[in-house]
Amino acid sequence: MKIIVLLKRVPDTEAKILINQDGNGIREDGVKFIINTYDEYGIEEGLRLKEKVGGDSKVTAVCAGPEESTEVIRTALAMGVDDAVHICDPALAKPSPFTIAEVLAKAISEEGFDIIFCGKQGIDDDMAQTQSILAEKLDIPQVNNATVFELADDLSKAVLNRRIEGGDEKVEASLPVIISCEKGLNDPRYASLPGIMKAKKKEIRVKNLADLGFNEAPSSGRSRVLKWLPMPKGGECKMVEAEETVDAVKELARLLREEAKVV
Amino acid sequence: MTVQGIVLLVLFVAVLVVFGFIVRMLIRTLKLGKPEDRSGNIGQRINSVLVYVAAQARVLSQPAGLGHFLIFWGFIFITLGTIEHIVGMIVPGVSYTAVFGPVVAGVISWFQDILAFLVLLAIIVSLFRRFVLKPVRLKIDDPGARQEALFILTLISALVLLMFGIKGAGILMGKVDPAYAPVSSFVAGLLQGRGLDLHMFENVLAWTHHLIVFFFLLYVPYSKHIHILGAIPNIYLRNLGPAGTLSRMDFEDESAEKFGNSEIRDFTWKQLLDLYACTECGRCQAACPAYLTEKPLSPFNMIHRMRAHLMDERGKLLKGQDGEKGETGAEGVEGTPIIPETMTTDEIWACTTCGACMQECPPFIEHVQKIVDLRRYLVMTESNFPQEMQAVFRNMEVNYNPWSIGFSTRADWAEGMDVPIASEKKEFDVLFWTGCAGSFDARGQSVMKAVVELFGKADVDFAILGVEEMCCGETARRMGNEYLAQTLIDGNIDVLKKYSFKKIVTACPHCFNTFKVEYPQFGFEAEVMHHSEFLLDLLEEGRLKAGKIESTRGTYHDSCYLGRYNDILDQPRSILNQVSGVEITEMGRSGKRSFCCGAGGGRMWMEEDIGRRINEERVSETTKLGVDTIFAACPYCITMFEDGLKAGEIENVRVRDIAEVLLESID
C-alpha cells in the first residue's frame, strides 16, 4: 500500500509572531519552525497504517516549502516515514492553496498513492483549503477532521469518524482517499534515536517546478491575499478590588453601566 | 599425619579448589559487562578501604551498624582461630603459640573470645530487629531473602558456640591458655567434671565447625553474603569523583540500533560488581523518597532483583561467551530484558535521582546511574515513557525550556531592570545563569530579580545570556534523553565560549551541578558558584551587609543537588544567620541526609499518581516544627513546597529563597 503524508513547515505555536515591513508575511528572525501539528496526526496515522498492513507498504512524505523545510522533513523521516519528496522552488515563495494543491497533485500522482493523510489545516494561516482542492484535482473522495480511522480488511475502503459540532459523524469512503486529521485521532510518536540516525540517510527527492513539468507557478485561484495586519490590540483590563465581595460587585455594576455603558 | 588429618586436608583442598572455580566464575560474570575505568588514585582507594572497610565508617553511621562492626571484626579473629585449628589438625603441633610465641597467640585468643561473645550478643539484637522490630529498611518483597538472613545468622551463632566448646575443651586439656580466654574459661567450667571424653568431644565439635565453615565458603557466593567478596573491592573501586555525574554517551556510531541499557550485559563490570556488594541492609530504601511515599521503587529491591537476574542469566550468557571461540559468539545469545520482569517502568520513573540511596550505602553502590541507564534505553531506543514527558522533550527541543513558552521571551523577566546582556557586554566578571525556572516560572523570576538587585547593591560586574541561553540539559539528561541533553549542552558551550567572564553564578542547584560536574565531560570548564556561595562571599568581603527583617522562625531545606551532591550546607545557613530576626530550626532530615522535595530527575514534569506526594511529605515535616517560613535555595524546591502548602491548605507558612530574605533585610 502506498501511503502519502503531507507536511507543512509552520512557526512554532509559542513563537512571537510579528508582521514584516511589507505586510506580506511574518518576521522570521527569532522564530522556530515545526511540523504543522495537525500534519503530525497524519504522519502517525500513516505509520500505524503501514505497520498494520505490512507487506511492501511504504509511507512517503510530501512537502512543498522553502529550503529550510528539510529540517521538518527529517523529523518526519525520524518518526519512521520511508522517504520524502520536497517541492522547492523560488516561484513558490508565497503560494496560495490553489497553487500548492496543483503542484502537490502533480508530485503525488508521480509517486502513486492509495491513501493520503494530511492535517485539517495549517496552524499558520488557518486556510484549511489545500486538502479539498487537492481532492478535486486528483478526483478522489475527501474526508475532513477525522478522529477515528480504520481500513476495511480487504483494503478497499476506509471507515472514519469525523468530528462535527456536538459529536462525531461516521463516514465510509472508497480508496484512494484523502483524509485530513483532527486532534484526538492519535498521539504522534516521539522519534527514537535509531530513527533519528536512520533519517539522516533516508532519501529526500527535491523537485522544482520544472521537474514537475510546470513552466511557471500554477494559478493562485481567484482570491488573493492583500495584506497581513497585526492583531488588533485588546482593551485594557481593569481589576475591581474591594475588601468585601459585595462592594466589588457594586463597583463592577457601576463600571459596566457608567463607563462601559453595556448594562 | 593422622588419617583424620589426611581426610581434612583433602577436603580442605577440595573446598578451596571449588571455591576458586566459583570465584573465577564470578569474575567471568563481571566481565560480561561493558568496560569502565576505575584505575588510579591508589592511595585514596586504599584509604577508602581503611575508612569504610576496616573502620566501617558508613556502617557505623547508624546505631545498628555496631552489630555489623562486631560481627565483621569478630569473624576476622574467629577465622584466624579456624585456620589455626584446621592446620593444627592436619599437621599436629602447629599452632600460633608454636609459630609466633605465647604473647601474640594469647592476644589473638583474647580478641577471639571477647569478640565472639559480642558477636553472639549482636546476633541476638539482629534477630530481635529483624523479626520483632521490623524496621522500614529491612522490608523486602522477596520472602527468600528473610529466610536466608535467618539461616546465615543461625550458622554464625553455631560457629561461635562451637568455637567456645572447642576452646573450652582445649583449656581442660591444657592446649589453650585460660588466661587469654575469659569466655572459653567459663565454658570450660561448665564442661568440667561431666565425665566427657574431651578428645572425642573436641573432635566432634571441630569437625562440625569446620564442615560448617566449608559449607559457608561455598554457600556465600550464592547468597546475600556474597557481599563478603564483593563489598571490599567495591569500596576500593568506588567513585572518587562527584556523585552527581552521569556517564557521557557517545553518539558517533550512526548505525547503532540501541542506546541505553536493556539487559544485564549493557551495564559496566563495575555496575555488576555493585550487585555483588549489596549487604541487603536496606538503608537505601529507608532514605528513598519514592519508597517512603509508597511508590513501587525501592533501591534495595532493585539491587536484590538485579542480582537475582544476573545469577539467572549468567549461565546462558557465559555459555554464549564460550562459544566465541567456536561459531556462536556472545552476541548470538539474547539477554533477557530487565524491563518489565526484573524492573517495571513505574519503578524506573519513580526515582527523583536525589542520591539519598548512594549517600547511605555502606559499600558505595551507585543506584542512580543504573536507573538513568535503563531510562536511556526506554526513552532513546523505544520512545517508551510517561506521555506527559513528550511535551517536555518537545518544548526543550523547540524552545530550549521544559515550559511551553517561546524561547524568544527568555529574558523578558529582566525587562525594566538594569540587567546587562552578554551579547552586548562581551566581557564581564560574572555570567549569571538564569536557568529555565528563573526565566519562565513566575516564582523563579522573583528570585532572579532579588539576586540581580543584590548584584546591583554590591556592584557586581555581570551579564546574562538572555535569549542565547538554553536549558542546561539537566532535566533531559536525568530523564534519560541524553541525546537531547547533549544537543543543549553543546549549544550552550558554543554560546559561552563567545564571551569572556571569570565565573558562572546560578541560583538553581540543578544548573549548578550540571555546569560544575557535568559540563567538563563535554570540554567546558569554568568556576561555577551557587548564589548561596557567591552571596556569602559578597557578605564576607563587606560588599553586602545583611540587615534585619521581622522576626521569623524558619527551617532550611537542603536541596539534593546542592547539599548531598555538592556539600554546600553551611553557606546558605550562614547567610540566614547573618540576617537578624531569622531563627532556624533544623528538620530531622537535613544536611546530607535531607529529604528530596520530589522534583528531581525530571519528576517535576511527571504526574505523581502513585502513593503519597513527596512534596506534601516534606512539607508536613516542616510544619511539625511549627515554623512560619521554609527557606530554600532552589526554584524547583520552592515550587514543590508552595504546591505542597496549597494542597495541605496551610496558609501561615511561606517559602522563600535565601536571596529574597537577604534582599529584604538590606532594603
PDB file of N, CA and C in Angstrom, chain B residues 322-362:
ATOM      1  N   ASP B 322      31.587 -18.559  25.808  1.00  0.00           N
ATOM      2  CA  ASP B 322      32.492 -19.667  25.497  1.00  0.00           C
ATOM      3  C   ASP B 322      32.439 -19.967  24.011  1.00  0.00           C
ATOM      4  N   GLY B 323      31.229 -19.828  23.472  1.00  0.00           N
ATOM      5  CA  GLY B 323      31.025 -20.125  22.050  1.00  0.00           C
ATOM      6  C   GLY B 323      31.823 -19.209  21.149  1.00  0.00           C
ATOM      7  N   GLU B 324      32.313 -18.087  21.730  1.00  0.00           N
ATOM      8  CA  GLU B 324      33.082 -17.132  20.930  1.00  0.00           C
ATOM      9  C   GLU B 324      34.185 -17.779  20.128  1.00  0.00           C
ATOM     10  N   LYS B 325      34.846 -18.716  20.804  1.00  0.00           N
ATOM     11  CA  LYS B 325      35.950 -19.396  20.114  1.00  0.00           C
ATOM     12  C   LYS B 325      35.417 -20.252  18.966  1.00  0.00           C
ATOM     13  N   GLY B 326      34.201 -20.740  19.138  1.00  0.00           N
ATOM     14  CA  GLY B 326      33.605 -21.563  18.093  1.00  0.00           C
ATOM     15  C   GLY B 326      32.799 -20.715  17.123  1.00  0.00           C
ATOM     16  N   GLU B 327      31.571 -21.101  16.903  1.00  0.00           N
ATOM     17  CA  GLU B 327      30.801 -20.407  15.882  1.00  0.00           C
ATOM     18  C   GLU B 327      29.901 -19.301  16.404  1.00  0.00           C
ATOM     19  N   THR B 328      29.192 -19.583  17.525  1.00  0.00           N
ATOM     20  CA  THR B 328      28.301 -18.536  18.018  1.00  0.00           C
ATOM     21  C   THR B 328      29.010 -17.687  19.059  1.00  0.00           C
ATOM     22  N   GLY B 329      29.047 -16.432  18.846  1.00  0.00           N
ATOM     23  CA  GLY B 329      29.673 -15.516  19.798  1.00  0.00           C
ATOM     24  C   GLY B 329      28.681 -15.140  20.874  1.00  0.00           C
ATOM     25  N   ALA B 330      29.167 -14.388  21.861  1.00  0.00           N
ATOM     26  CA  ALA B 330      28.292 -13.924  22.933  1.00  0.00           C
ATOM     27  C   ALA B 330      27.160 -13.081  22.351  1.00  0.00           C
ATOM     28  N   GLU B 331      27.467 -12.413  21.250  1.00  0.00           N
ATOM     29  CA  GLU B 331      26.468 -11.557  20.609  1.00  0.00           C
ATOM     30  C   GLU B 331      25.269 -12.383  20.167  1.00  0.00           C
ATOM     31  N   GLY B 332      25.549 -13.641  19.852  1.00  0.00           N
ATOM     32  CA  GLY B 332      24.489 -14.505  19.344  1.00  0.00           C
ATOM     33  C   GLY B 332      23.462 -14.872  20.402  1.00  0.00           C
ATOM     34  N   VAL B 333      23.835 -14.760  21.697  1.00  0.00           N
ATOM     35  CA  VAL B 333      22.915 -15.133  22.760  1.00  0.00           C
ATOM     36  C   VAL B 333      22.127 -13.889  23.159  1.00  0.00           C
ATOM     37  N   GLU B 334      20.810 -14.035  23.170  1.00  0.00           N
ATOM     38  CA  GLU B 334      19.999 -12.880  23.530  1.00  0.00           C
ATOM     39  C   GLU B 334      19.836 -12.778  25.032  1.00  0.00           C
ATOM     40  N   GLY B 335      20.125 -11.629  25.581  1.00  0.00           N
ATOM     41  CA  GLY B 335      19.902 -11.406  27.009  1.00  0.00           C
ATOM     42  C   GLY B 335      18.430 -11.139  27.250  1.00  0.00           C
ATOM     43  N   THR B 336      17.944 -11.519  28.437  1.00  0.00           N
ATOM     44  CA  THR B 336      16.548 -11.243  28.772  1.00  0.00           C
ATOM     45  C   THR B 336      16.431  -9.770  29.170  1.00  0.00           C
ATOM     46  N   PRO B 337      15.443  -9.060  28.619  1.00  0.00           N
ATOM     47  CA  PRO B 337      15.305  -7.644  29.000  1.00  0.00           C
ATOM     48  C   PRO B 337      15.037  -7.503  30.499  1.00  0.00           C
ATOM     49  N   ILE B 338      15.578  -6.461  31.092  1.00  0.00           N
ATOM     50  CA  ILE B 338      15.382  -6.217  32.525  1.00  0.00           C
ATOM     51  C   ILE B 338      13.969  -5.704  32.786  1.00  0.00           C
ATOM     52  N   ILE B 339      13.483  -4.912  31.830  1.00  0.00           N
ATOM     53  CA  ILE B 339      12.104  -4.421  31.926  1.00  0.00           C
ATOM     54  C   ILE B 339      11.246  -5.281  31.008  1.00  0.00           C
ATOM     55  N   PRO B 340      10.093  -5.775  31.399  1.00  0.00           N
ATOM     56  CA  PRO B 340       9.350  -5.448  32.617  1.00  0.00           C
ATOM     57  C   PRO B 340       9.482  -6.464  33.752  1.00  0.00           C
ATOM     58  N   GLU B 341      10.208  -7.580  33.552  1.00  0.00           N
ATOM     59  CA  GLU B 341      10.105  -8.603  34.591  1.00  0.00           C
ATOM     60  C   GLU B 341      10.953  -8.330  35.833  1.00  0.00           C
ATOM     61  N   THR B 342      12.183  -7.882  35.619  1.00  0.00           N
ATOM     62  CA  THR B 342      13.032  -7.622  36.782  1.00  0.00           C
ATOM     63  C   THR B 342      12.704  -6.253  37.375  1.00  0.00           C
ATOM     64  N   MET B 343      12.511  -5.284  36.510  1.00  0.00           N
ATOM     65  CA  MET B 343      12.127  -3.938  36.953  1.00  0.00           C
ATOM     66  C   MET B 343      10.945  -3.488  36.099  1.00  0.00           C
ATOM     67  N   THR B 344      10.029  -2.717  36.715  1.00  0.00           N
ATOM     68  CA  THR B 344       8.909  -2.195  35.934  1.00  0.00           C
ATOM     69  C   THR B 344       9.186  -0.736  35.571  1.00  0.00           C
ATOM     70  N   THR B 345       8.482  -0.260  34.562  1.00  0.00           N
ATOM     71  CA  THR B 345       8.688   1.138  34.171  1.00  0.00           C
ATOM     72  C   THR B 345       8.246   2.081  35.295  1.00  0.00           C
ATOM     73  N   ASP B 346       7.222   1.691  36.051  1.00  0.00           N
ATOM     74  CA  ASP B 346       6.787   2.544  37.164  1.00  0.00           C
ATOM     75  C   ASP B 346       7.923   2.740  38.181  1.00  0.00           C
ATOM     76  N   GLU B 347       8.714   1.703  38.377  1.00  0.00           N
ATOM     77  CA  GLU B 347       9.835   1.834  39.309  1.00  0.00           C
ATOM     78  C   GLU B 347      10.887   2.769  38.729  1.00  0.00           C
ATOM     79  N   ILE B 348      11.188   2.554  37.454  1.00  0.00           N
ATOM     80  CA  ILE B 348      12.242   3.339  36.809  1.00  0.00           C
ATOM     81  C   ILE B 348      11.909   4.828  36.826  1.00  0.00           C
ATOM     82  N   TRP B 349      10.634   5.146  36.610  1.00  0.00           N
ATOM     83  CA  TRP B 349      10.262   6.568  36.540  1.00  0.00           C
ATOM     84  C   TRP B 349      10.003   7.177  37.905  1.00  0.00           C
ATOM     85  N   ALA B 350       9.973   6.352  38.960  1.00  0.00           N
ATOM     86  CA  ALA B 350       9.674   6.905  40.288  1.00  0.00           C
ATOM     87  C   ALA B 350      10.876   7.616  40.911  1.00  0.00           C
ATOM     88  N   CYS B 351      12.067   7.386  40.368  1.00  0.00           N
ATOM     89  CA  CYS B 351      13.286   7.910  41.003  1.00  0.00           C
ATOM     90  C   CYS B 351      13.416   9.420  40.798  1.00  0.00           C
ATOM     91  N   THR B 352      13.757  10.129  41.886  1.00  0.00           N
ATOM     92  CA  THR B 352      13.980  11.572  41.766  1.00  0.00           C
ATOM     93  C   THR B 352      15.473  11.868  41.589  1.00  0.00           C
ATOM     94  N   THR B 353      16.296  10.831  41.499  1.00  0.00           N
ATOM     95  CA  THR B 353      17.765  10.949  41.398  1.00  0.00           C
ATOM     96  C   THR B 353      18.338  11.766  42.555  1.00  0.00           C
ATOM     97  N   CYS B 354      17.658  11.717  43.718  1.00  0.00           N
ATOM     98  CA  CYS B 354      18.091  12.564  44.840  1.00  0.00           C
ATOM     99  C   CYS B 354      19.410  12.095  45.427  1.00  0.00           C
ATOM    100  N   GLY B 355      19.746  10.818  45.190  1.00  0.00           N
ATOM    101  CA  GLY B 355      21.050  10.311  45.630  1.00  0.00           C
ATOM    102  C   GLY B 355      21.107   9.912  47.096  1.00  0.00           C
ATOM    103  N   ALA B 356      19.959   9.913  47.788  1.00  0.00           N
ATOM    104  CA  ALA B 356      19.979   9.533  49.208  1.00  0.00           C
ATOM    105  C   ALA B 356      20.436   8.081  49.371  1.00  0.00           C
ATOM    106  N   CYS B 357      20.042   7.233  48.421  1.00  0.00           N
ATOM    107  CA  CYS B 357      20.421   5.813  48.488  1.00  0.00           C
ATOM    108  C   CYS B 357      21.942   5.667  48.450  1.00  0.00           C
ATOM    109  N   MET B 358      22.575   6.424  47.552  1.00  0.00           N
ATOM    110  CA  MET B 358      24.029   6.308  47.375  1.00  0.00           C
ATOM    111  C   MET B 358      24.767   6.891  48.576  1.00  0.00           C
ATOM    112  N   GLN B 359      24.139   7.926  49.155  1.00  0.00           N
ATOM    113  CA  GLN B 359      24.721   8.567  50.325  1.00  0.00           C
ATOM    114  C   GLN B 359      24.760   7.592  51.510  1.00  0.00           C
ATOM    115  N   GLU B 360      23.725   6.757  51.611  1.00  0.00           N
ATOM    116  CA  GLU B 360      23.625   5.851  52.752  1.00  0.00           C
ATOM    117  C   GLU B 360      24.411   4.557  52.565  1.00  0.00           C
ATOM    118  N   CYS B 361      24.580   4.124  51.334  1.00  0.00           N
ATOM    119  CA  CYS B 361      25.050   2.758  51.063  1.00  0.00           C
ATOM    120  C   CYS B 361      26.452   2.480  51.626  1.00  0.00           C
ATOM    121  N   PRO B 362      26.575   1.552  52.579  1.00  0.00           N
ATOM    122  CA  PRO B 362      27.906   1.271  53.139  1.00  0.00           C
ATOM    123  C   PRO B 362      28.924   0.774  52.103  1.00  0.00           C
TER     124      PRO B 362
END
